Amino acid sequence: MVSINPANQIIVALDVPQLAEAIALVERLPQVTFWKVGLELFYGAGTEILEYLNHQNKRIFLDLKLNDIPNTVAAACRVIATYGVEMITIHTSVGRAGLLAAQDALNSLSTPRVKPIPQLIGVTLLTSFSARDLAFDLKVPLELPEYILHLALLAQGCGLAGVVCSPQEAAQIQQVCGDDFVRICPGIRPLGSEQGDQRRSLTPKAALDAGANFLVIGRPITQAPDPAHVFEQICAQCQQ
Ligand code: C5P
């Protein structure tokens, strides 16, 4: 049986457009210790939301999915490292030069610092992609699991701390890249919840059993009539 402290392993996605809404959600879910700030909220609220979460002693997963040339992603990492966030994301599809530049930029920050240096996490293939999308839209001639493993190994070879992957790929990545290479899994759907745009999902418990270190869960919790109740239910299911 996988032992879990859900308070530490479930990252709730604060996918709302404005600071006030985000704060209201954090206040409704005091038991959540780890929050994801993504594109919508960062564009809507900027660094103020990060200051708020830091002030509340919350852990922050800043999911901005950097995707640009090496010089630009490296420069962005140096700025983001001043925000006091625990993890940041970059698309592995920026390639080896971009991943190395971003990781080098973080490694070269001077220590000791007031704020810890964020871990760099590579986004493999978005969990909204199916095998068919990969083959027909992106024209990638590999099987989906093989492609994702390739991206995970690329990220690991460039010194990244881990990857975002679907829970369906977590076991294989753990087996090949080792236990210490972090696996963060969105695409989590408790039984009975809406699939939405996610295509490669598992239930929270199945995802942890498959080797996910962290679950990123948004709509099943945040759009529920009683988010705290759903969060507690998920934690209880994970411990069964
Ligand atoms: O609402 P839902 O549970 O689908 O939210 C999943 C969250 O994880 C979203 O904030 C989304 O941006 C993020 N994510 C994802 N797939 C990835 C990387 C991040 O769904 N590959």
PDB file of C-alpha atoms and ligand atoms in Angstrom:
ATOM      1  CA  MET A   1       0.000   0.000   0.000  1.00  0.00           C
ATOM      2  CA  VAL A   2       1.206   3.483  -0.862  1.00  0.00           C
ATOM      3  CA  SER A   3       1.356   5.686   2.193  1.00  0.00           C
ATOM      4  CA  ILE A   4       0.388   9.259   1.497  1.00  0.00           C
ATOM      5  CA  ASN A   5       0.221  12.472   3.356  1.00  0.00           C
ATOM      6  CA  PRO A   6      -2.253  14.110   0.993  1.00  0.00           C
ATOM      7  CA  ALA A   7      -1.658  17.533   2.449  1.00  0.00           C
ATOM      8  CA  ASN A   8       1.837  17.318   1.031  1.00  0.00           C
ATOM      9  CA  GLN A   9       1.158  15.429  -2.181  1.00  0.00           C
ATOM     10  CA  ILE A  10      -1.939  17.045  -3.606  1.00  0.00           C
ATOM     11  CA  ILE A  11      -1.344  20.318  -5.421  1.00  0.00           C
ATOM     12  CA  VAL A  12      -4.624  22.132  -6.018  1.00  0.00           C
ATOM     13  CA  ALA A  13      -4.761  24.203  -9.206  1.00  0.00           C
ATOM     14  CA  LEU A  14      -5.853  27.767  -8.496  1.00  0.00           C
ATOM     15  CA  ASP A  15      -7.322  28.153 -11.970  1.00  0.00           C
ATOM     16  CA  VAL A  16      -9.318  31.358 -11.523  1.00  0.00           C
ATOM     17  CA  PRO A  17      -8.794  34.691 -13.284  1.00  0.00           C
ATOM     18  CA  GLN A  18      -8.550  37.144 -10.414  1.00  0.00           C
ATOM     19  CA  LEU A  19      -6.734  37.638  -7.139  1.00  0.00           C
ATOM     20  CA  ALA A  20      -9.899  38.027  -5.073  1.00  0.00           C
ATOM     21  CA  GLU A  21     -11.331  34.736  -6.353  1.00  0.00           C
ATOM     22  CA  ALA A  22      -8.028  32.989  -5.698  1.00  0.00           C
ATOM     23  CA  ILE A  23      -7.879  34.270  -2.132  1.00  0.00           C
ATOM     24  CA  ALA A  24     -11.483  33.201  -1.541  1.00  0.00           C
ATOM     25  CA  LEU A  25     -10.627  29.676  -2.704  1.00  0.00           C
ATOM     26  CA  VAL A  26      -7.510  29.471  -0.529  1.00  0.00           C
ATOM     27  CA  GLU A  27      -9.589  30.592   2.436  1.00  0.00           C
ATOM     28  CA  ARG A  28     -12.213  27.914   1.717  1.00  0.00           C
ATOM     29  CA  LEU A  29      -9.495  25.260   1.663  1.00  0.00           C
ATOM     30  CA  PRO A  30      -7.231  25.974   4.655  1.00  0.00           C
ATOM     31  CA  GLN A  31      -6.163  22.303   4.714  1.00  0.00           C
ATOM     32  CA  VAL A  32      -4.473  22.643   1.299  1.00  0.00           C
ATOM     33  CA  THR A  33      -0.779  23.400   1.737  1.00  0.00           C
ATOM     34  CA  PHE A  34       0.412  23.239  -1.875  1.00  0.00           C
ATOM     35  CA  TRP A  35      -1.112  25.410  -4.613  1.00  0.00           C
ATOM     36  CA  LYS A  36      -0.552  25.595  -8.344  1.00  0.00           C
ATOM     37  CA  VAL A  37      -0.517  29.029  -9.967  1.00  0.00           C
ATOM     38  CA  GLY A  38      -0.855  28.731 -13.731  1.00  0.00           C
ATOM     39  CA  LEU A  39      -1.199  30.942 -16.742  1.00  0.00           C
ATOM     40  CA  GLU A  40      -4.725  32.174 -16.076  1.00  0.00           C
ATOM     41  CA  LEU A  41      -4.131  33.407 -12.542  1.00  0.00           C
ATOM     42  CA  PHE A  42      -0.606  34.670 -13.170  1.00  0.00           C
ATOM     43  CA  TYR A  43      -1.836  36.745 -16.119  1.00  0.00           C
ATOM     44  CA  GLY A  44      -4.765  37.931 -13.998  1.00  0.00           C
ATOM     45  CA  ALA A  45      -3.087  38.617 -10.664  1.00  0.00           C
ATOM     46  CA  GLY A  46       0.664  38.762 -11.384  1.00  0.00           C
ATOM     47  CA  THR A  47       3.126  38.350  -8.578  1.00  0.00           C
ATOM     48  CA  GLU A  48       0.605  39.531  -5.984  1.00  0.00           C
ATOM     49  CA  ILE A  49      -0.838  36.037  -5.741  1.00  0.00           C
ATOM     50  CA  LEU A  50       2.637  34.645  -5.052  1.00  0.00           C
ATOM     51  CA  GLU A  51       3.200  37.225  -2.326  1.00  0.00           C
ATOM     52  CA  TYR A  52      -0.159  36.296  -0.803  1.00  0.00           C
ATOM     53  CA  LEU A  53       0.569  32.544  -0.843  1.00  0.00           C
ATOM     54  CA  ASN A  54       4.050  33.082   0.583  1.00  0.00           C
ATOM     55  CA  HIS A  55       2.560  35.194   3.318  1.00  0.00           C
ATOM     56  CA  GLN A  56       0.161  32.336   4.105  1.00  0.00           C
ATOM     57  CA  ASN A  57       3.131  29.914   4.248  1.00  0.00           C
ATOM     58  CA  LYS A  58       1.783  27.899   1.331  1.00  0.00           C
ATOM     59  CA  ARG A  59       3.988  25.931  -1.037  1.00  0.00           C
ATOM     60  CA  ILE A  60       3.824  27.169  -4.650  1.00  0.00           C
ATOM     61  CA  PHE A  61       4.025  25.274  -7.930  1.00  0.00           C
ATOM     62  CA  LEU A  62       4.350  28.025 -10.556  1.00  0.00           C
ATOM     63  CA  ASP A  63       3.225  26.377 -13.776  1.00  0.00           C
ATOM     64  CA  LEU A  64       4.083  28.946 -16.450  1.00  0.00           C
ATOM     65  CA  LYS A  65       5.311  26.296 -18.924  1.00  0.00           C
ATOM     66  CA  LEU A  66       8.193  28.301 -20.378  1.00  0.00           C
ATOM     67  CA  ASN A  67       8.620  27.750 -24.097  1.00  0.00           C
ATOM     68  CA  ASP A  68      11.153  29.987 -25.853  1.00  0.00           C
ATOM     69  CA  ILE A  69      14.764  30.228 -27.033  1.00  0.00           C
ATOM     70  CA  PRO A  70      17.539  29.337 -24.553  1.00  0.00           C
ATOM     71  CA  ASN A  71      18.511  32.924 -23.725  1.00  0.00           C
ATOM     72  CA  THR A  72      14.909  33.866 -22.974  1.00  0.00           C
ATOM     73  CA  VAL A  73      14.023  30.865 -20.808  1.00  0.00           C
ATOM     74  CA  ALA A  74      17.259  31.302 -18.838  1.00  0.00           C
ATOM     75  CA  ALA A  75      16.503  34.988 -18.245  1.00  0.00           C
ATOM     76  CA  ALA A  76      12.930  34.151 -17.213  1.00  0.00           C
ATOM     77  CA  CYS A  77      14.205  31.562 -14.716  1.00  0.00           C
ATOM     78  CA  ARG A  78      16.478  34.124 -13.081  1.00  0.00           C
ATOM     79  CA  VAL A  79      13.510  36.443 -12.541  1.00  0.00           C
ATOM     80  CA  ILE A  80      11.146  33.683 -11.390  1.00  0.00           C
ATOM     81  CA  ALA A  81      13.739  32.529  -8.857  1.00  0.00           C
ATOM     82  CA  THR A  82      13.137  35.754  -6.937  1.00  0.00           C
ATOM     83  CA  TYR A  83       9.458  34.904  -6.335  1.00  0.00           C
ATOM     84  CA  GLY A  84       9.888  32.319  -3.582  1.00  0.00           C
ATOM     85  CA  VAL A  85       8.247  29.405  -5.415  1.00  0.00           C
ATOM     86  CA  GLU A  86       9.160  25.760  -4.932  1.00  0.00           C
ATOM     87  CA  MET A  87       8.792  24.478  -8.500  1.00  0.00           C
ATOM     88  CA  ILE A  88       8.615  26.001 -11.964  1.00  0.00           C
ATOM     89  CA  THR A  89       7.821  24.402 -15.310  1.00  0.00           C
ATOM     90  CA  ILE A  90       9.335  24.479 -18.767  1.00  0.00           C
ATOM     91  CA  HIS A  91       8.254  22.573 -21.880  1.00  0.00           C
ATOM     92  CA  THR A  92      10.766  19.812 -22.590  1.00  0.00           C
ATOM     93  CA  SER A  93      10.095  20.532 -26.268  1.00  0.00           C
ATOM     94  CA  VAL A  94      12.326  23.632 -25.955  1.00  0.00           C
ATOM     95  CA  GLY A  95      15.042  21.028 -26.502  1.00  0.00           C
ATOM     96  CA  ARG A  96      18.385  20.271 -24.914  1.00  0.00           C
ATOM     97  CA  ALA A  97      19.894  23.754 -25.340  1.00  0.00           C
ATOM     98  CA  GLY A  98      16.903  25.468 -23.748  1.00  0.00           C
ATOM     99  CA  LEU A  99      16.642  23.005 -20.854  1.00  0.00           C
ATOM    100  CA  LEU A 100      20.358  23.276 -20.125  1.00  0.00           C
ATOM    101  CA  ALA A 101      20.270  27.073 -20.294  1.00  0.00           C
ATOM    102  CA  ALA A 102      17.310  27.238 -17.892  1.00  0.00           C
ATOM    103  CA  GLN A 103      18.837  24.782 -15.420  1.00  0.00           C
ATOM    104  CA  ASP A 104      22.253  26.488 -15.630  1.00  0.00           C
ATOM    105  CA  ALA A 105      20.618  29.849 -14.936  1.00  0.00           C
ATOM    106  CA  LEU A 106      19.109  28.432 -11.733  1.00  0.00           C
ATOM    107  CA  ASN A 107      22.296  26.589 -10.741  1.00  0.00           C
ATOM    108  CA  SER A 108      24.358  29.731 -11.085  1.00  0.00           C
ATOM    109  CA  LEU A 109      22.249  31.725  -8.653  1.00  0.00           C
ATOM    110  CA  SER A 110      24.276  32.531  -5.614  1.00  0.00           C
ATOM    111  CA  THR A 111      23.587  30.716  -2.363  1.00  0.00           C
ATOM    112  CA  PRO A 112      22.807  31.100   0.464  1.00  0.00           C
ATOM    113  CA  ARG A 113      19.710  33.078  -0.484  1.00  0.00           C
ATOM    114  CA  VAL A 114      16.686  34.250   1.409  1.00  0.00           C
ATOM    115  CA  LYS A 115      14.475  32.300  -0.986  1.00  0.00           C
ATOM    116  CA  PRO A 116      15.251  28.721  -2.032  1.00  0.00           C
ATOM    117  CA  ILE A 117      16.135  28.099  -5.673  1.00  0.00           C
ATOM    118  CA  PRO A 118      13.083  26.600  -7.421  1.00  0.00           C
ATOM    119  CA  GLN A 119      13.195  23.100  -8.824  1.00  0.00           C
ATOM    120  CA  LEU A 120      12.906  23.044 -12.617  1.00  0.00           C
ATOM    121  CA  ILE A 121      10.256  20.608 -13.836  1.00  0.00           C
ATOM    122  CA  GLY A 122       9.869  19.616 -17.499  1.00  0.00           C
ATOM    123  CA  VAL A 123       6.439  19.336 -19.085  1.00  0.00           C
ATOM    124  CA  THR A 124       6.425  16.240 -21.287  1.00  0.00           C
ATOM    125  CA  LEU A 125       3.263  15.879 -23.358  1.00  0.00           C
ATOM    126  CA  LEU A 126       0.191  17.748 -22.095  1.00  0.00           C
ATOM    127  CA  THR A 127      -2.350  15.429 -20.534  1.00  0.00           C
ATOM    128  CA  SER A 128      -4.972  16.787 -22.928  1.00  0.00           C
ATOM    129  CA  PHE A 129      -3.183  14.981 -25.795  1.00  0.00           C
ATOM    130  CA  SER A 130      -4.228  11.510 -26.876  1.00  0.00           C
ATOM    131  CA  ALA A 131      -2.036   9.071 -28.804  1.00  0.00           C
ATOM    132  CA  ARG A 132      -4.052  10.006 -31.866  1.00  0.00           C
ATOM    133  CA  ASP A 133      -3.340  13.739 -31.405  1.00  0.00           C
ATOM    134  CA  LEU A 134       0.352  12.967 -31.112  1.00  0.00           C
ATOM    135  CA  ALA A 135       0.375  10.972 -34.325  1.00  0.00           C
ATOM    136  CA  PHE A 136      -1.987  13.071 -36.454  1.00  0.00           C
ATOM    137  CA  ASP A 137      -1.567  16.637 -35.174  1.00  0.00           C
ATOM    138  CA  LEU A 138       2.078  16.659 -34.139  1.00  0.00           C
ATOM    139  CA  LYS A 139       3.179  13.963 -36.617  1.00  0.00           C
ATOM    140  CA  VAL A 140       5.428  12.371 -34.001  1.00  0.00           C
ATOM    141  CA  PRO A 141       6.281   8.902 -35.342  1.00  0.00           C
ATOM    142  CA  LEU A 142       6.795   7.314 -31.889  1.00  0.00           C
ATOM    143  CA  GLU A 143       4.312   5.539 -29.659  1.00  0.00           C
ATOM    144  CA  LEU A 144       3.082   7.914 -26.943  1.00  0.00           C
ATOM    145  CA  PRO A 145       4.783   6.170 -23.963  1.00  0.00           C
ATOM    146  CA  GLU A 146       8.068   5.957 -25.869  1.00  0.00           C
ATOM    147  CA  TYR A 147       7.897   9.662 -26.772  1.00  0.00           C
ATOM    148  CA  ILE A 148       7.191  10.681 -23.188  1.00  0.00           C
ATOM    149  CA  LEU A 149       9.999   8.528 -21.838  1.00  0.00           C
ATOM    150  CA  HIS A 150      12.339  10.119 -24.364  1.00  0.00           C
ATOM    151  CA  LEU A 151      11.342  13.610 -23.121  1.00  0.00           C
ATOM    152  CA  ALA A 152      11.734  12.550 -19.485  1.00  0.00           C
ATOM    153  CA  LEU A 153      15.236  11.208 -20.169  1.00  0.00           C
ATOM    154  CA  LEU A 154      16.100  14.411 -22.028  1.00  0.00           C
ATOM    155  CA  ALA A 155      14.967  16.447 -19.014  1.00  0.00           C
ATOM    156  CA  GLN A 156      16.901  14.226 -16.629  1.00  0.00           C
ATOM    157  CA  GLY A 157      20.016  14.429 -18.783  1.00  0.00           C
ATOM    158  CA  CYS A 158      19.825  18.233 -18.603  1.00  0.00           C
ATOM    159  CA  GLY A 159      19.727  18.120 -14.800  1.00  0.00           C
ATOM    160  CA  LEU A 160      16.028  18.881 -14.238  1.00  0.00           C
ATOM    161  CA  ALA A 161      14.478  17.704 -10.983  1.00  0.00           C
ATOM    162  CA  GLY A 162      11.527  15.946 -12.598  1.00  0.00           C
ATOM    163  CA  VAL A 163       8.686  16.050 -15.083  1.00  0.00           C
ATOM    164  CA  VAL A 164       5.001  16.693 -15.433  1.00  0.00           C
ATOM    165  CA  CYS A 165       3.479  13.607 -17.005  1.00  0.00           C
ATOM    166  CA  SER A 166       0.157  11.821 -17.040  1.00  0.00           C
ATOM    167  CA  PRO A 167      -0.356   9.269 -14.253  1.00  0.00           C
ATOM    168  CA  GLN A 168      -0.463   6.643 -16.985  1.00  0.00           C
ATOM    169  CA  GLU A 169       3.239   7.224 -17.651  1.00  0.00           C
ATOM    170  CA  ALA A 170       4.434   7.644 -14.065  1.00  0.00           C
ATOM    171  CA  ALA A 171       5.379   4.012 -13.452  1.00  0.00           C
ATOM    172  CA  GLN A 172       7.548   3.727 -16.527  1.00  0.00           C
ATOM    173  CA  ILE A 173       9.308   7.020 -15.793  1.00  0.00           C
ATOM    174  CA  GLN A 174       9.947   5.943 -12.206  1.00  0.00           C
ATOM    175  CA  GLN A 175      11.338   2.622 -13.380  1.00  0.00           C
ATOM    176  CA  VAL A 176      13.681   4.131 -15.968  1.00  0.00           C
ATOM    177  CA  CYS A 177      14.633   7.486 -14.405  1.00  0.00           C
ATOM    178  CA  GLY A 178      14.671   6.320 -10.778  1.00  0.00           C
ATOM    179  CA  ASP A 179      12.785   7.182  -7.601  1.00  0.00           C
ATOM    180  CA  ASP A 180      14.443  10.562  -7.090  1.00  0.00           C
ATOM    181  CA  PHE A 181      13.295  11.983 -10.422  1.00  0.00           C
ATOM    182  CA  VAL A 182      10.046  13.739  -9.483  1.00  0.00           C
ATOM    183  CA  ARG A 183       6.772  12.806 -11.220  1.00  0.00           C
ATOM    184  CA  ILE A 184       4.035  15.419 -11.026  1.00  0.00           C
ATOM    185  CA  CYS A 185       0.739  14.232 -12.461  1.00  0.00           C
ATOM    186  CA  PRO A 186      -2.227  16.285 -13.621  1.00  0.00           C
ATOM    187  CA  GLY A 187      -5.092  14.585 -15.430  1.00  0.00           C
ATOM    188  CA  ILE A 188      -6.470  13.318 -12.122  1.00  0.00           C
ATOM    189  CA  ARG A 189     -10.123  12.407 -12.103  1.00  0.00           C
ATOM    190  CA  PRO A 190     -11.875  10.931  -9.053  1.00  0.00           C
ATOM    191  CA  LEU A 191     -14.535   8.378 -10.020  1.00  0.00           C
ATOM    192  CA  GLY A 192     -17.662  10.092 -11.264  1.00  0.00           C
ATOM    193  CA  SER A 193     -16.072  13.464 -12.031  1.00  0.00           C
ATOM    194  CA  GLU A 194     -16.147  15.138 -15.445  1.00  0.00           C
ATOM    195  CA  GLN A 195     -13.305  14.247 -17.796  1.00  0.00           C
ATOM    196  CA  GLY A 196     -13.291  17.741 -19.369  1.00  0.00           C
ATOM    197  CA  ASP A 197     -10.372  18.213 -21.766  1.00  0.00           C
ATOM    198  CA  GLN A 198      -8.138  15.633 -20.029  1.00  0.00           C
ATOM    199  CA  ARG A 199      -7.341  12.562 -22.134  1.00  0.00           C
ATOM    200  CA  ARG A 200      -4.852  10.448 -20.150  1.00  0.00           C
ATOM    201  CA  SER A 201      -6.300  10.414 -16.662  1.00  0.00           C
ATOM    202  CA  LEU A 202      -6.435   8.113 -13.630  1.00  0.00           C
ATOM    203  CA  THR A 203      -8.121   8.334 -10.243  1.00  0.00           C
ATOM    204  CA  PRO A 204      -6.082   9.928  -7.418  1.00  0.00           C
ATOM    205  CA  LYS A 205      -5.396   6.596  -5.719  1.00  0.00           C
ATOM    206  CA  ALA A 206      -4.485   4.843  -8.972  1.00  0.00           C
ATOM    207  CA  ALA A 207      -2.127   7.706  -9.837  1.00  0.00           C
ATOM    208  CA  LEU A 208      -0.312   7.430  -6.496  1.00  0.00           C
ATOM    209  CA  ASP A 209      -0.167   3.660  -6.795  1.00  0.00           C
ATOM    210  CA  ALA A 210       1.341   4.148 -10.268  1.00  0.00           C
ATOM    211  CA  GLY A 211       4.196   6.208  -8.836  1.00  0.00           C
ATOM    212  CA  ALA A 212       3.091   9.841  -8.951  1.00  0.00           C
ATOM    213  CA  ASN A 213       4.870  11.931  -6.287  1.00  0.00           C
ATOM    214  CA  PHE A 214       2.421  14.799  -6.611  1.00  0.00           C
ATOM    215  CA  LEU A 215      -1.106  15.047  -8.005  1.00  0.00           C
ATOM    216  CA  VAL A 216      -2.260  18.289  -9.601  1.00  0.00           C
ATOM    217  CA  ILE A 217      -6.026  18.525  -9.230  1.00  0.00           C
ATOM    218  CA  GLY A 218      -8.113  21.441 -10.410  1.00  0.00           C
ATOM    219  CA  ARG A 219     -11.745  21.358 -11.479  1.00  0.00           C
ATOM    220  CA  PRO A 220     -12.836  18.237  -9.557  1.00  0.00           C
ATOM    221  CA  ILE A 221     -12.049  20.178  -6.366  1.00  0.00           C
ATOM    222  CA  THR A 222     -12.311  23.852  -7.267  1.00  0.00           C
ATOM    223  CA  GLN A 223     -15.597  23.619  -9.172  1.00  0.00           C
ATOM    224  CA  ALA A 224     -17.318  21.374  -6.665  1.00  0.00           C
ATOM    225  CA  PRO A 225     -20.143  22.897  -4.598  1.00  0.00           C
ATOM    226  CA  ASP A 226     -18.142  21.973  -1.487  1.00  0.00           C
ATOM    227  CA  PRO A 227     -14.412  21.961  -2.424  1.00  0.00           C
ATOM    228  CA  ALA A 228     -13.247  21.121   1.116  1.00  0.00           C
ATOM    229  CA  HIS A 229     -15.483  18.060   1.241  1.00  0.00           C
ATOM    230  CA  VAL A 230     -14.162  16.784  -2.100  1.00  0.00           C
ATOM    231  CA  PHE A 231     -10.559  17.401  -1.002  1.00  0.00           C
ATOM    232  CA  GLU A 232     -11.133  15.414   2.201  1.00  0.00           C
ATOM    233  CA  GLN A 233     -12.842  12.639   0.230  1.00  0.00           C
ATOM    234  CA  ILE A 234      -9.890  12.387  -2.154  1.00  0.00           C
ATOM    235  CA  CYS A 235      -7.432  12.260   0.746  1.00  0.00           C
ATOM    236  CA  ALA A 236      -9.461   9.505   2.409  1.00  0.00           C
ATOM    237  CA  GLN A 237      -9.681   7.492  -0.835  1.00  0.00           C
ATOM    238  CA  CYS A 238      -5.922   7.775  -1.298  1.00  0.00           C
ATOM    239  CA  GLN A 239      -5.310   6.304   2.138  1.00  0.00           C
ATOM    240  CA  GLN A 240      -7.569   3.269   1.645  1.00  0.00           C
TER     241      GLN A 240
HETATM  242  O1  C5P B   1      -8.913  20.994 -13.763  1.00  0.00           O
HETATM  243  P1  C5P B   1      -7.868  19.947 -13.963  1.00  0.00           P
HETATM  244  O2  C5P B   1      -7.770  18.968 -12.817  1.00  0.00           O
HETATM  245  O3  C5P B   1      -7.917  19.277 -15.313  1.00  0.00           O
HETATM  246  O4  C5P B   1      -6.518  20.796 -13.906  1.00  0.00           O
HETATM  247  C1  C5P B   1      -5.276  20.264 -14.234  1.00  0.00           C
HETATM  248  C2  C5P B   1      -4.242  21.323 -14.046  1.00  0.00           C
HETATM  249  O5  C5P B   1      -2.979  20.780 -14.395  1.00  0.00           O
HETATM  250  C3  C5P B   1      -4.449  22.554 -14.919  1.00  0.00           C
HETATM  251  O6  C5P B   1      -4.100  23.683 -14.146  1.00  0.00           O
HETATM  252  C4  C5P B   1      -3.489  22.382 -16.073  1.00  0.00           C
HETATM  253  O7  C5P B   1      -2.948  23.601 -16.539  1.00  0.00           O
HETATM  254  C5  C5P B   1      -2.389  21.547 -15.425  1.00  0.00           C
HETATM  255  N1  C5P B   1      -1.633  20.697 -16.347  1.00  0.00           N
HETATM  256  C6  C5P B   1      -2.206  19.703 -17.107  1.00  0.00           C
HETATM  257  N2  C5P B   1      -1.443  18.949 -17.954  1.00  0.00           N
HETATM  258  C7  C5P B   1      -0.137  19.159 -18.036  1.00  0.00           C
HETATM  259  C8  C5P B   1       0.474  20.149 -17.266  1.00  0.00           C
HETATM  260  C9  C5P B   1      -0.318  20.909 -16.412  1.00  0.00           C
HETATM  261  O8  C5P B   1      -3.416  19.494 -17.022  1.00  0.00           O
HETATM  262  N3  C5P B   1       0.617  18.384 -18.802  1.00  0.00           N
END
